[in-house]
Coordinates of C-alpha atoms in Angstrom, one line a residue:
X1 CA 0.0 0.0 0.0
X2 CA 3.0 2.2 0.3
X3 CA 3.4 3.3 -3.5
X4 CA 0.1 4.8 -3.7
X5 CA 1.2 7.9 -2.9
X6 CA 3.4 7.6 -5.9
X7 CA 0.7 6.2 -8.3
X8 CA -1.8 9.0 -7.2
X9 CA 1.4 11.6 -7.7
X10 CA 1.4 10.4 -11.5
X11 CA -1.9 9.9 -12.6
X12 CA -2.6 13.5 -11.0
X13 CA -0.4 14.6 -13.3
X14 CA -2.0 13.3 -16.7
X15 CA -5.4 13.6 -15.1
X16 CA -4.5 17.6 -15.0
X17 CA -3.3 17.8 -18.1
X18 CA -6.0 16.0 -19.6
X19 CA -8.0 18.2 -17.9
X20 CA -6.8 21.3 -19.4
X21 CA -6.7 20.5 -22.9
X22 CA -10.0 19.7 -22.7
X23 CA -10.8 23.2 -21.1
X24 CA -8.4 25.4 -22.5
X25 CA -6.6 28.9 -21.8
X26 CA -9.1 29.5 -19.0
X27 CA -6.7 26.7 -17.0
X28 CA -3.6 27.8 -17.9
X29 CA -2.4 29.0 -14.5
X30 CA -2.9 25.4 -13.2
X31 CA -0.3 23.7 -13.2
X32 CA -0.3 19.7 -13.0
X33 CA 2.2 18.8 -10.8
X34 CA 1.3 21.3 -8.1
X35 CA -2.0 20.1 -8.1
X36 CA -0.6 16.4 -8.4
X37 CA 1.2 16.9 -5.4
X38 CA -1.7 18.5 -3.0
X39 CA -3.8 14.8 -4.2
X40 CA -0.5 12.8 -2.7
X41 CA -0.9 14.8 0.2
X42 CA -4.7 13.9 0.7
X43 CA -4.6 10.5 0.5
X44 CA -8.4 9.7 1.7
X45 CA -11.2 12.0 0.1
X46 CA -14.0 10.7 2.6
X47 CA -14.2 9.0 5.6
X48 CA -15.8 5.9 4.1
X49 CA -12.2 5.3 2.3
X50 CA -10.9 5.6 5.7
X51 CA -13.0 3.0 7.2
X52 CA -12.2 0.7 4.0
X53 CA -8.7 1.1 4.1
X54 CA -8.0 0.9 8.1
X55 CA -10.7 -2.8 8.1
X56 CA -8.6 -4.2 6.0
X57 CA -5.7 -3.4 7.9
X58 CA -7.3 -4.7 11.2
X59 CA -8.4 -8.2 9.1
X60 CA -4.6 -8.5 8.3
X61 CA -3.8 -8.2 11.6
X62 CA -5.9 -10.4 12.7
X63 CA -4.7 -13.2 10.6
X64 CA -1.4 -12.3 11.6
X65 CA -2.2 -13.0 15.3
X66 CA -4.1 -16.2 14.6
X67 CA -0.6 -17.5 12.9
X68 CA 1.4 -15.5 15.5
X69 CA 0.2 -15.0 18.9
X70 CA 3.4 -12.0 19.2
X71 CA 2.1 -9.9 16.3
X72 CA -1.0 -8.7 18.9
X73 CA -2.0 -5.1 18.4
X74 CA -2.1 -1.4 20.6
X75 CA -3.4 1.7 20.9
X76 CA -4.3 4.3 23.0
X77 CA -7.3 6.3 24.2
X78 CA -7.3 10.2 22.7
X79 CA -9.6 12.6 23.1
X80 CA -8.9 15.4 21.0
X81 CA -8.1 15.5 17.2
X82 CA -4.6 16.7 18.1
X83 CA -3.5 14.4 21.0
X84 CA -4.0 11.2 18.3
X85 CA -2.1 13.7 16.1
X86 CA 0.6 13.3 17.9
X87 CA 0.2 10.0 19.1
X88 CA 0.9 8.7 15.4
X89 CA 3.5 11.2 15.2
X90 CA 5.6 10.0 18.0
X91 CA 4.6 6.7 17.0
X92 CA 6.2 6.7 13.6
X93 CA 9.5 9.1 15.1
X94 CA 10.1 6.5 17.9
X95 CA 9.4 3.3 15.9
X96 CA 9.7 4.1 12.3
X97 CA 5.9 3.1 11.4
X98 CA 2.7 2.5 12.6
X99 CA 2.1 -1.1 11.8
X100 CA -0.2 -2.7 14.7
X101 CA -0.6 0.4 16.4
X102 CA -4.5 1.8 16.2
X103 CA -6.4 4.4 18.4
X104 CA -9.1 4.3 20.5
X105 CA -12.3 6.3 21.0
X106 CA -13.4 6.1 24.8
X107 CA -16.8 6.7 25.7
X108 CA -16.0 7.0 28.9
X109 CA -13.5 10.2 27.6
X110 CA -16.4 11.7 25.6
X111 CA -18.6 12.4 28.3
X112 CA -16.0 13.8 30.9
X113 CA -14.1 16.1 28.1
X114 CA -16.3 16.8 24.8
X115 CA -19.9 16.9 26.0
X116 CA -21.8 20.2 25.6
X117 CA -23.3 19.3 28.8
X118 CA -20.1 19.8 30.4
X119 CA -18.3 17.0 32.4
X120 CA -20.3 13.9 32.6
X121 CA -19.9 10.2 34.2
X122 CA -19.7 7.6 31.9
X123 CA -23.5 7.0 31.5
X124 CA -24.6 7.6 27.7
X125 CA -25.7 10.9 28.8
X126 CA -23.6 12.6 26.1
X127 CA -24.8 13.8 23.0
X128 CA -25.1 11.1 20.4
X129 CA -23.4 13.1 17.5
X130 CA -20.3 13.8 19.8
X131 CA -18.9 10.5 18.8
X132 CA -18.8 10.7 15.0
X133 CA -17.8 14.0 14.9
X134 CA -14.7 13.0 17.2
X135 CA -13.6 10.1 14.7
X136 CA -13.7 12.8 12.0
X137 CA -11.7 15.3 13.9
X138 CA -9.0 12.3 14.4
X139 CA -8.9 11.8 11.0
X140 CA -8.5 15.5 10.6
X141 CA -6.1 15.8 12.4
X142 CA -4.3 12.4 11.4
X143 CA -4.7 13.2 7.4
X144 CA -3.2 16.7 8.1
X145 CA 0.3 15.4 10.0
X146 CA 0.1 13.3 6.3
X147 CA -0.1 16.8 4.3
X148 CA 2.5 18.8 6.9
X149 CA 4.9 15.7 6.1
X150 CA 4.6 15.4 2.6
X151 CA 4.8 19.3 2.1
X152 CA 8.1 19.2 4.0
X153 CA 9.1 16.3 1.9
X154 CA 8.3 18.5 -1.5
X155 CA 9.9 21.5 -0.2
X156 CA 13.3 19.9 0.3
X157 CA 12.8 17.8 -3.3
X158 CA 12.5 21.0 -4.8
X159 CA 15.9 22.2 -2.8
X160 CA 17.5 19.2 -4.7
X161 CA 17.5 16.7 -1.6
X162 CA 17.1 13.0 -2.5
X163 CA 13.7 12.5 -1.3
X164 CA 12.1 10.8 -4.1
X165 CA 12.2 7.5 -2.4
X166 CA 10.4 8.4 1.2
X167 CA 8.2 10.5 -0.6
X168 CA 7.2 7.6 -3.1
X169 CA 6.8 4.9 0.1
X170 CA 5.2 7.3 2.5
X171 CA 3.0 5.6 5.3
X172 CA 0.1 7.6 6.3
X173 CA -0.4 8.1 10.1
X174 CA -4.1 7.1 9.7
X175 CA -4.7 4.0 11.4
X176 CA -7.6 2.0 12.9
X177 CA -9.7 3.5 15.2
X178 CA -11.7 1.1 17.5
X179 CA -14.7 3.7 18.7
X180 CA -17.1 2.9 21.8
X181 CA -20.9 3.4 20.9
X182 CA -21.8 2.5 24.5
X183 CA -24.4 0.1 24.6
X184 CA -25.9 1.6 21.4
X185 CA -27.6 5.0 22.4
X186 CA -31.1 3.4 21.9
X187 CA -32.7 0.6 20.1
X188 CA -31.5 -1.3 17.7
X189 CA -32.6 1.4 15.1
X190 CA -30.4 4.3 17.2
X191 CA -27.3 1.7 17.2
X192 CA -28.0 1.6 13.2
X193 CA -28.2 5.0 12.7
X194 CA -25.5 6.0 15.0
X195 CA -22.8 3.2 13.6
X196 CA -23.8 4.9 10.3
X197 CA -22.5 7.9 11.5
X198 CA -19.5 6.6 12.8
X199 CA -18.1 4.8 9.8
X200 CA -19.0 7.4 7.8
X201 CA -16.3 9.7 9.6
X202 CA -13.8 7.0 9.6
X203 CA -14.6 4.2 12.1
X204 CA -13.7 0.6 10.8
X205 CA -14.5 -0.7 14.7
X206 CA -17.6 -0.4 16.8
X207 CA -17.0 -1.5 20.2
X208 CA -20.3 -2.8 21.8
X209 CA -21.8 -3.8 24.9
X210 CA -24.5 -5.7 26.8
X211 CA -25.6 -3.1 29.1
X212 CA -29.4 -1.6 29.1
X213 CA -28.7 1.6 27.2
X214 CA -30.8 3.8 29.2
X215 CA -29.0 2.6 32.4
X216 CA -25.6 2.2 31.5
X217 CA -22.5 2.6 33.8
X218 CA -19.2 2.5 33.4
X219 CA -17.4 -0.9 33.5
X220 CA -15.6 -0.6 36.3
X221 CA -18.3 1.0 38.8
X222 CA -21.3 -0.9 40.1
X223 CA -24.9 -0.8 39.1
X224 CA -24.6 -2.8 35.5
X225 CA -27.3 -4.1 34.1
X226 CA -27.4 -6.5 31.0
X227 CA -29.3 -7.6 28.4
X228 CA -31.1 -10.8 27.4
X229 CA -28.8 -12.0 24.5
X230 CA -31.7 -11.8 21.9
X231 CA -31.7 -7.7 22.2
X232 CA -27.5 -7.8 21.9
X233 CA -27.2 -10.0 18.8
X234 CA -29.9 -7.4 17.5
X235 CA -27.8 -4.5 17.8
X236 CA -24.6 -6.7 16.3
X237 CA -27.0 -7.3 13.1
X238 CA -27.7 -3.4 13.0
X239 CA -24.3 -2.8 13.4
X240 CA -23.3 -5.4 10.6
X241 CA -25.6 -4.2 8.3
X242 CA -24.8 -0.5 8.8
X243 CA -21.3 -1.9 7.7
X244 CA -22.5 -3.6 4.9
X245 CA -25.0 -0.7 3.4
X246 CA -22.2 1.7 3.4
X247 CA -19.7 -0.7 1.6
X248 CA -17.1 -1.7 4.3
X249 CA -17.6 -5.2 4.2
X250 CA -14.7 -5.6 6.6
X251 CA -15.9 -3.9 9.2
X252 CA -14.9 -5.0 12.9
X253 CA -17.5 -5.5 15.5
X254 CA -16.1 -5.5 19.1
X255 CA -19.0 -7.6 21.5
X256 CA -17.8 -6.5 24.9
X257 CA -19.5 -8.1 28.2
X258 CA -19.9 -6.6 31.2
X259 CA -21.5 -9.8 33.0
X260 CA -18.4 -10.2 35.4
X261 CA -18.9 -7.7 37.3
X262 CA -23.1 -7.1 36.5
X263 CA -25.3 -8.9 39.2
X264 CA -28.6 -7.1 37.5
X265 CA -31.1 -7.7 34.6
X266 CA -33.9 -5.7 34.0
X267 CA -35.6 -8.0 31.3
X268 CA -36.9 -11.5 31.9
X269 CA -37.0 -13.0 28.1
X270 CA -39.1 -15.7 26.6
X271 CA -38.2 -18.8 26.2
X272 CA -39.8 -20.7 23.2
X273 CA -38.2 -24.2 24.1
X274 CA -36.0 -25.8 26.5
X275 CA -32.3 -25.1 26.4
X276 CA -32.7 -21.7 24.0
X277 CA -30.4 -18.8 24.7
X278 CA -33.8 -17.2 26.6
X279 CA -34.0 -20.0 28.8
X280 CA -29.9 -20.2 29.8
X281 CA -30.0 -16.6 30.3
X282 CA -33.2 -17.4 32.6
X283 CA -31.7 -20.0 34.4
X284 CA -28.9 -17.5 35.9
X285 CA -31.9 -15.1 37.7
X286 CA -31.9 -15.6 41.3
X287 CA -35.2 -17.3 42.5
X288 CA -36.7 -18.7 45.7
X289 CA -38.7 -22.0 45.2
X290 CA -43.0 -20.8 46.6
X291 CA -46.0 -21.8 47.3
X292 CA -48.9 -20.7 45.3
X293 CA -50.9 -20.0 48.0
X294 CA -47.8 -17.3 49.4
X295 CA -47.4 -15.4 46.7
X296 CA -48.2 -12.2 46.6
X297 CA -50.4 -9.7 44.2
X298 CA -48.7 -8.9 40.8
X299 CA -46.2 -11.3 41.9
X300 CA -43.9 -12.6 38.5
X301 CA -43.1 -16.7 38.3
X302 CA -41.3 -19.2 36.5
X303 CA -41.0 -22.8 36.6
X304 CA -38.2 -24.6 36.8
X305 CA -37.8 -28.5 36.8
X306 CA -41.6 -28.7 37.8
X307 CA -41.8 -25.9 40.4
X308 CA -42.8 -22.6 41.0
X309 CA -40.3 -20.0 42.0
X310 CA -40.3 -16.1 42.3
X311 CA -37.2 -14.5 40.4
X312 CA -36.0 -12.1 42.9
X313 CA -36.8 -8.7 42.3
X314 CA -35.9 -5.3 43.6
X315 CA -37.6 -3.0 44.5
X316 CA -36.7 -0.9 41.4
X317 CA -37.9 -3.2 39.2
X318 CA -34.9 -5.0 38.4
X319 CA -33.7 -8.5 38.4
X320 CA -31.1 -10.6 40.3
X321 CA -28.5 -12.7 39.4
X322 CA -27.7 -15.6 41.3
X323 CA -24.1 -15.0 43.2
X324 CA -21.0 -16.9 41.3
X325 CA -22.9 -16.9 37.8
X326 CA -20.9 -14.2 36.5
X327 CA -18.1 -16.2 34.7
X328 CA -20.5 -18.7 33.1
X329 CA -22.4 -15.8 32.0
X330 CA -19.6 -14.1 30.8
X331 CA -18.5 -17.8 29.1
X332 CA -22.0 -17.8 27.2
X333 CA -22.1 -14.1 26.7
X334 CA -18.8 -14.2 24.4
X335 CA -19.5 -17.4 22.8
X336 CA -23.1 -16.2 21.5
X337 CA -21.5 -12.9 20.6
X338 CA -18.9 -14.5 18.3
X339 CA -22.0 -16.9 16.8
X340 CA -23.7 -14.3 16.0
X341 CA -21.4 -11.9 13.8
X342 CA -18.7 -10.8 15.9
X343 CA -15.6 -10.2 15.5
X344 CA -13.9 -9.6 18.9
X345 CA -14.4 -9.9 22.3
X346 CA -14.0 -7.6 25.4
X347 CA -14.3 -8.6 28.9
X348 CA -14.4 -6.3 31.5
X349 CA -12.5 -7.9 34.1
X350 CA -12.2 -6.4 38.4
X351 CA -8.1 -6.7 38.0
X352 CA -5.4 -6.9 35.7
X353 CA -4.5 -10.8 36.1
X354 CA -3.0 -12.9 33.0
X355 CA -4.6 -16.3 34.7
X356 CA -8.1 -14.8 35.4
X357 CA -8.4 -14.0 31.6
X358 CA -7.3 -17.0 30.4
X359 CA -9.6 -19.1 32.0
X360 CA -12.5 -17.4 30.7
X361 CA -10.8 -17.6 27.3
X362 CA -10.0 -21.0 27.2
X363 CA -13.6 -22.1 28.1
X364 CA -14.9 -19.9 25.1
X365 CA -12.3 -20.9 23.0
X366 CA -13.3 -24.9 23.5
X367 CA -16.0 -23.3 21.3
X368 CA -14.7 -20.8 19.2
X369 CA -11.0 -21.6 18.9
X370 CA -9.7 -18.4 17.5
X371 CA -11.5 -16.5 19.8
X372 CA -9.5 -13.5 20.4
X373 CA -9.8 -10.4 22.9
X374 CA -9.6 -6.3 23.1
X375 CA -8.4 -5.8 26.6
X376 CA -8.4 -2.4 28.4
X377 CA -5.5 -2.2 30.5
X378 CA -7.2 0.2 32.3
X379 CA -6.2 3.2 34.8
X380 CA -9.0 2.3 37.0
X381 CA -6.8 -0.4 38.2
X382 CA -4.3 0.2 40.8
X383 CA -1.5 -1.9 38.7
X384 CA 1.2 -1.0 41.1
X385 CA -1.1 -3.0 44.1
X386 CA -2.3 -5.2 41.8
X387 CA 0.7 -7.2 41.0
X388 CA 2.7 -6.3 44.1
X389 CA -0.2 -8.3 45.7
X390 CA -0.2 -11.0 43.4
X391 CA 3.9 -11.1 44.0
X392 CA 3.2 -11.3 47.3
X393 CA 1.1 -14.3 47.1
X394 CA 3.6 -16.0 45.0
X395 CA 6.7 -15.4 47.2
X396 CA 5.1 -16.4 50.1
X397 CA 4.3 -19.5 48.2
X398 CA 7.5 -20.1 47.2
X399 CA 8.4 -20.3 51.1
X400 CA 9.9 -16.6 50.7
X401 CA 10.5 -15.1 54.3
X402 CA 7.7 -12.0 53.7
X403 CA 8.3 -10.6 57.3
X404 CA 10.3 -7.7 55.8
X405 CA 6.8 -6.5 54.2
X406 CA 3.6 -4.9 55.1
X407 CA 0.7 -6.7 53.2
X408 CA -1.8 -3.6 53.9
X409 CA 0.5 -0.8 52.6
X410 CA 2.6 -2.5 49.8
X411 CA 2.1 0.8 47.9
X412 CA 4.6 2.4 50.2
X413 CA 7.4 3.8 48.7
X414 CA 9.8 2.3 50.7
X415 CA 9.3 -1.0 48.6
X416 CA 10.1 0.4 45.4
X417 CA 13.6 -0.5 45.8
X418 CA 12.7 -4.1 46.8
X419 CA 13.0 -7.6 45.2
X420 CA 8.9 -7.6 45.4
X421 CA 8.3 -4.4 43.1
X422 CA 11.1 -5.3 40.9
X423 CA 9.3 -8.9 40.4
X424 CA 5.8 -6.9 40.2
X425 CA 6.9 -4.6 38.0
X426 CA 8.4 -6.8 35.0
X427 CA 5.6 -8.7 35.8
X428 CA 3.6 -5.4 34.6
X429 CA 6.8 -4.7 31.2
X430 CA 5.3 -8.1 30.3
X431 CA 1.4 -7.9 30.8
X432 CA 0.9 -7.2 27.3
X433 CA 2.9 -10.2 25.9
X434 CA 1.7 -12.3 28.6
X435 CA -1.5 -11.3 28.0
X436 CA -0.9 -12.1 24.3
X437 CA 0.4 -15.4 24.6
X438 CA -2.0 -16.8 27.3
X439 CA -5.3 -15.1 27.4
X440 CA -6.2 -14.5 23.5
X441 CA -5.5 -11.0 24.2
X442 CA -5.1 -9.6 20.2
X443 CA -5.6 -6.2 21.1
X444 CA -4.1 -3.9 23.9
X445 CA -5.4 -0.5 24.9
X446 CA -5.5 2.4 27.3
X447 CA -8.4 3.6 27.2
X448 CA -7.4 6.9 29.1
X449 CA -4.2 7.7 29.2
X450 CA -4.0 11.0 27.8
X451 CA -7.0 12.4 30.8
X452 CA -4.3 11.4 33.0
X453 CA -0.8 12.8 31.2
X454 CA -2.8 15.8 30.8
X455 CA -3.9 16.3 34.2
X456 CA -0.1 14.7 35.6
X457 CA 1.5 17.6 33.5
X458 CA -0.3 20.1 34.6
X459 CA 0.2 19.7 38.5
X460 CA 3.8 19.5 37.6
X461 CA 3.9 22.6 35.5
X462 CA 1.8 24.6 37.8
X463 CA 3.2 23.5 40.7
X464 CA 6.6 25.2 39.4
X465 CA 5.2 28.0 37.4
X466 CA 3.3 29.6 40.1
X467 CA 6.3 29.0 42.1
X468 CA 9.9 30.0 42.9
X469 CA 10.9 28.7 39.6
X470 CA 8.6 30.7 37.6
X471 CA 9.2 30.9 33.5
X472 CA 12.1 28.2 34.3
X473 CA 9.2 25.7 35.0
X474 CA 7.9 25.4 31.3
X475 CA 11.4 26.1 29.7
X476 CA 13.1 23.2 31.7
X477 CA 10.1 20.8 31.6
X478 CA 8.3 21.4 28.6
X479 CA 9.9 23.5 25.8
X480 CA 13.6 22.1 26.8
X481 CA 12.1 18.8 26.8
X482 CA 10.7 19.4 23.4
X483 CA 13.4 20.8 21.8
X484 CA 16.1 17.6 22.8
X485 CA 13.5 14.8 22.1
X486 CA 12.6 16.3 19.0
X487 CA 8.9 16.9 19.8
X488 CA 7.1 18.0 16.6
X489 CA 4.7 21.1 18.0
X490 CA 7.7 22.8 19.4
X491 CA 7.3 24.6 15.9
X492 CA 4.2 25.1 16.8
X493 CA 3.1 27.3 13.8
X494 CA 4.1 24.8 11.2
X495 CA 2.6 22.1 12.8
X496 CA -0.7 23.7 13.3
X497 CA -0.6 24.1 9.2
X498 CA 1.3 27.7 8.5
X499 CA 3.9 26.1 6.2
X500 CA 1.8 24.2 4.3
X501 CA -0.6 27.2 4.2
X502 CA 2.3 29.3 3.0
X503 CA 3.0 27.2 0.2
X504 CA -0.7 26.7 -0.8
X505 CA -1.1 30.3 -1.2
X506 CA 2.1 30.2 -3.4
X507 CA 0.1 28.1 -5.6
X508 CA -2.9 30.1 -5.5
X509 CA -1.2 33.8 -5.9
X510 CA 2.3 33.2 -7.2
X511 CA 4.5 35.5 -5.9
X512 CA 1.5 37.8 -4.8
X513 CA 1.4 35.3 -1.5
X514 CA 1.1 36.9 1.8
X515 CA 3.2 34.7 3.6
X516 CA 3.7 33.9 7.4
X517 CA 7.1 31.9 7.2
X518 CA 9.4 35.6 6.7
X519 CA 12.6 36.6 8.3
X520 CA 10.2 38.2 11.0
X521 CA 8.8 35.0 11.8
X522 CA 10.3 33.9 15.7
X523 CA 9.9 30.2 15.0
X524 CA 12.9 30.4 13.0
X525 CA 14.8 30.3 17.0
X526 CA 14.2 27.2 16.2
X527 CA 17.0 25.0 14.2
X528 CA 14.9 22.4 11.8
X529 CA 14.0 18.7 13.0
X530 CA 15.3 16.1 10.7
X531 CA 13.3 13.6 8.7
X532 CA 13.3 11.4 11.9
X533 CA 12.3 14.1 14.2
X534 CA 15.8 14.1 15.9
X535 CA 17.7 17.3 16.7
X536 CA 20.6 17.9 15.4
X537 CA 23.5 18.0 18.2
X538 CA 24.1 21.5 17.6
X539 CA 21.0 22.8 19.2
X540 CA 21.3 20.6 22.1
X541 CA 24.4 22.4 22.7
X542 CA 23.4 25.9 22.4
X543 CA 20.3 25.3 24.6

């Protein structure tokens, strides 16, 4: 897919020319291989080739996982057009390209940061439209780090430098997005409509879950409650065929389960026979075995294995489950999910722990052997506890002498130094891998990582800035920082597009261009980054 950008470069060219013999003098101040050059430098005219183009790459991945259990895939959860900017940025600076690395859309991120509300829990309560119009600013964003690239790329051709080749095998930074839709904003209809949305702006993955839409919660809070599986696999049809009636036949459907840590239902379904996926999901409700003669008016029944019992209901209505049934719900949860057209799983699990996956993945895959997982390694787990604890545990059963730690207060610093947190924490390097090689984990993610950098960089700005070390605070930590890691927005103006503007209006006016990028322009204190984003010694030197 590399040598598109080259193909598109010369067919501009003829299609240009073609183009202005058929209309004559009134085109004669276009010429064909500026205008050949701005089409290499927007790759994807709509979101729909988006979509197109990043399935595919997730299908390939996915086969490459199936073969290889080490080629599982990453991303990370961004909020804002411009932190996935430079997400892929960094991505493609720090390890030369973006293969297996995607993005994610985080519900949970779209209602604390981008709802006109204001800041909101992770309940639905967001405005449906916020989503798609997210996925298009990504790609926005994503499609213009393409055009800033290329445009430097051109300028220095034109200076003589032997470019050709990067310029004729440049990889895009647009990548697979996997985007949350909740539990589908509505009924099956609102999922259809909304997925349309979303793929139209870009999305190749919807990421879906069993929770009553109108009473969702956030994973890792209390209060879920799920739905029979005849109302999920509805919304995974109106999801598929949203896919299918806009032409991405690859599209990814993510069925996530929030049954390990939901003990609620608010729907009792029918059953039509014995055995059917009504009557297992039936068969998990807590009951209590009655007497016709006790029951109360309005009272609800079922009968199981020829007696009467009272499904045990609260007094909001609701339904619930009987205690311990969350795995094998969980178990049959995935396993109808991936029967019934999807394509990945996502389990919501209470920890972080390799083994606890695995045996939930191994019992589905027993049905569906390539049965493979998005995971959220999430920040509302406490990984640092987490694995200390489960160090803990295995020292001590490896007849360790533990008497040196505290087991209530193994966050302490004073362990950091320790044989425990050094075991923990390659135990958390690893996770991923792990995760990978024992748990069907194809797919890693944070979902938000950049709520928490910005709010982490912040304190520590602030906390100087307003402080004895005053303007020193942001030189030393952020634009020093910047400048010797080769950050790309430390020339801020050309990476918000005033280069690139520059030369656009150089192709529009000619030498009538009002231009920005003059002798007077104080962005040129900064020495140029190279092709790989590095600095070049000198600067490090001066600074």
């Amino acid at each position: 897919m590399k040598n598109l950008a080259q193909s598109n470069y010369s067919s501009a060219i003829q299609t240009v020319k073609d183009l202005k013999a058929k209309y004559g003098n009134t085109w004669n101040a276009i010429n064909p291989e500026i205008a050949a050059r701005m089409v290499a430098q927007n790759r994807f005219k709509t979101g729909l080739d988006i979509a197109k183009y990043t399935a595919a790459i997730m299908r390939k991945d996915m086969a490459e996982y199936d073969a290889d259990v080490s080629n599982y895939t990453q991303s990370l959860g961004c909020w804002h057009g411009f932190v996935a900017q430079q997400n892929m940025i960094a991505v493609k600076k720090h390890h030369k390209t973006t293969s297996k690395r995607y993005l994610y859309l985080s519900g949970w991120m779209v209602a604390a940061l981008r709802s006109e509300f204001g800041p909101l829990p992770d309940q639905s309560m967001h405005e449906k439209t916020t989503v798609p119009a997210l996925i298009k600013e990504i790609y926005d964003f994503l499609r213009q780090a393409d055009a800033i690239e290329l445009n430097d790329l051109f300028r220095r051709l034109e200076k003589g430098e032997d470019v050709q080749d990067q310029i004729d095998n440049f990889e895009t930074h647009v990548v697979p997005i996997i985007a949350d839709i909740d539990a589908g904003f509505g009924n099956e209809e609102a999922t259809y409509l909304l997925t349309k949305k979303m793929i139209e702006a870009g999305a190749c993955a919807i990421q879906i879950e069993n929770q009553v839409s109108d009473a969702k919660q956030c994973g890792h809070q209390d209060g879920k409650v799920t739905v029979p599986h005849e109302d999920f696999i509805a919304k995974l049809n109106a999801i598929r065929y949203a896919f299918l009636e806009l032409g991405v036949d690859d599209g990814i459907i993510v069925a996530r389960t929030d049954s390990e840590g939901a003990s609620l239902t608010q729907k009792l379904p029918v059953s039509n026979e014995p055995g059917d996926l009504a009557s297992q999901y039936l068969a998990f409700v807590e009951a209590e075995e009655i007497d016709i003669n006790d029951a109360e008016e309005d009272d609800v029944f079922l009968k199981r294995e020829g007696k009467l019992v009272r499904p045990v209901r609260l007094p909001n209505g609701l339904y619930k489950f009987k205690d311990g049934s969350n795995i094998d719900r969980v178990v049959l949860d995935c396993v109808t999910s991936l029967q019934n057209g999807a394509d990945l799983l996502w389990i919501e699990t209470p920890t972080p722990n390799v083994k606890q996956i695995a045996n939930m993945v191994n019992r589905i895959k027993e049905v569906v052997p390539n049965a493979k997982l998005v995971y959220n390694n999430s920040p509302s787990f406490n990984w640092t506890l987490n694995f200390r604890n489960q160090v803990y545990d295995e020292m001590l059963s490896e007849g360790e002498n533990m008497t040196d730690y505290d087991r209530n207060n193994l966050m302490d610093a004073k362990y950091d130094d320790s044989q425990l947190s050094a075991r923990a924490d390659e135990k958390i390097r690893t996770f991923q891998i792990d995760g990978a090689k024992y748990a069907g984990i194809f797919h890693h993610l944070i979902t938000l990582p950049t709520y928490h950098t910005t709010a982490l960089d912040m304190n520590n700005l602030t906390e100087g800035y307003f402080g004895e070390e005053g303007m020193l605070a942001y030189v030393k930590g952020v634009q020093r920082q910047e400048i010797r890691k080769g950050v790309s927005c430390v020339k801020h103006q050309r990476m918000a597009g005033s280069n690139l503007g520059d030369d656009h209006k150089t192709f529009f006016a000619g030498d009538k261009a009002l231009k920005a990028d003059g002798k007077n322009n104080t962005s040129n204190q900064f020495e140029a980054i190279s092709e790989n984003n590095k600095v070049e010694e000198k600067l490090s030197k001066v600074v």
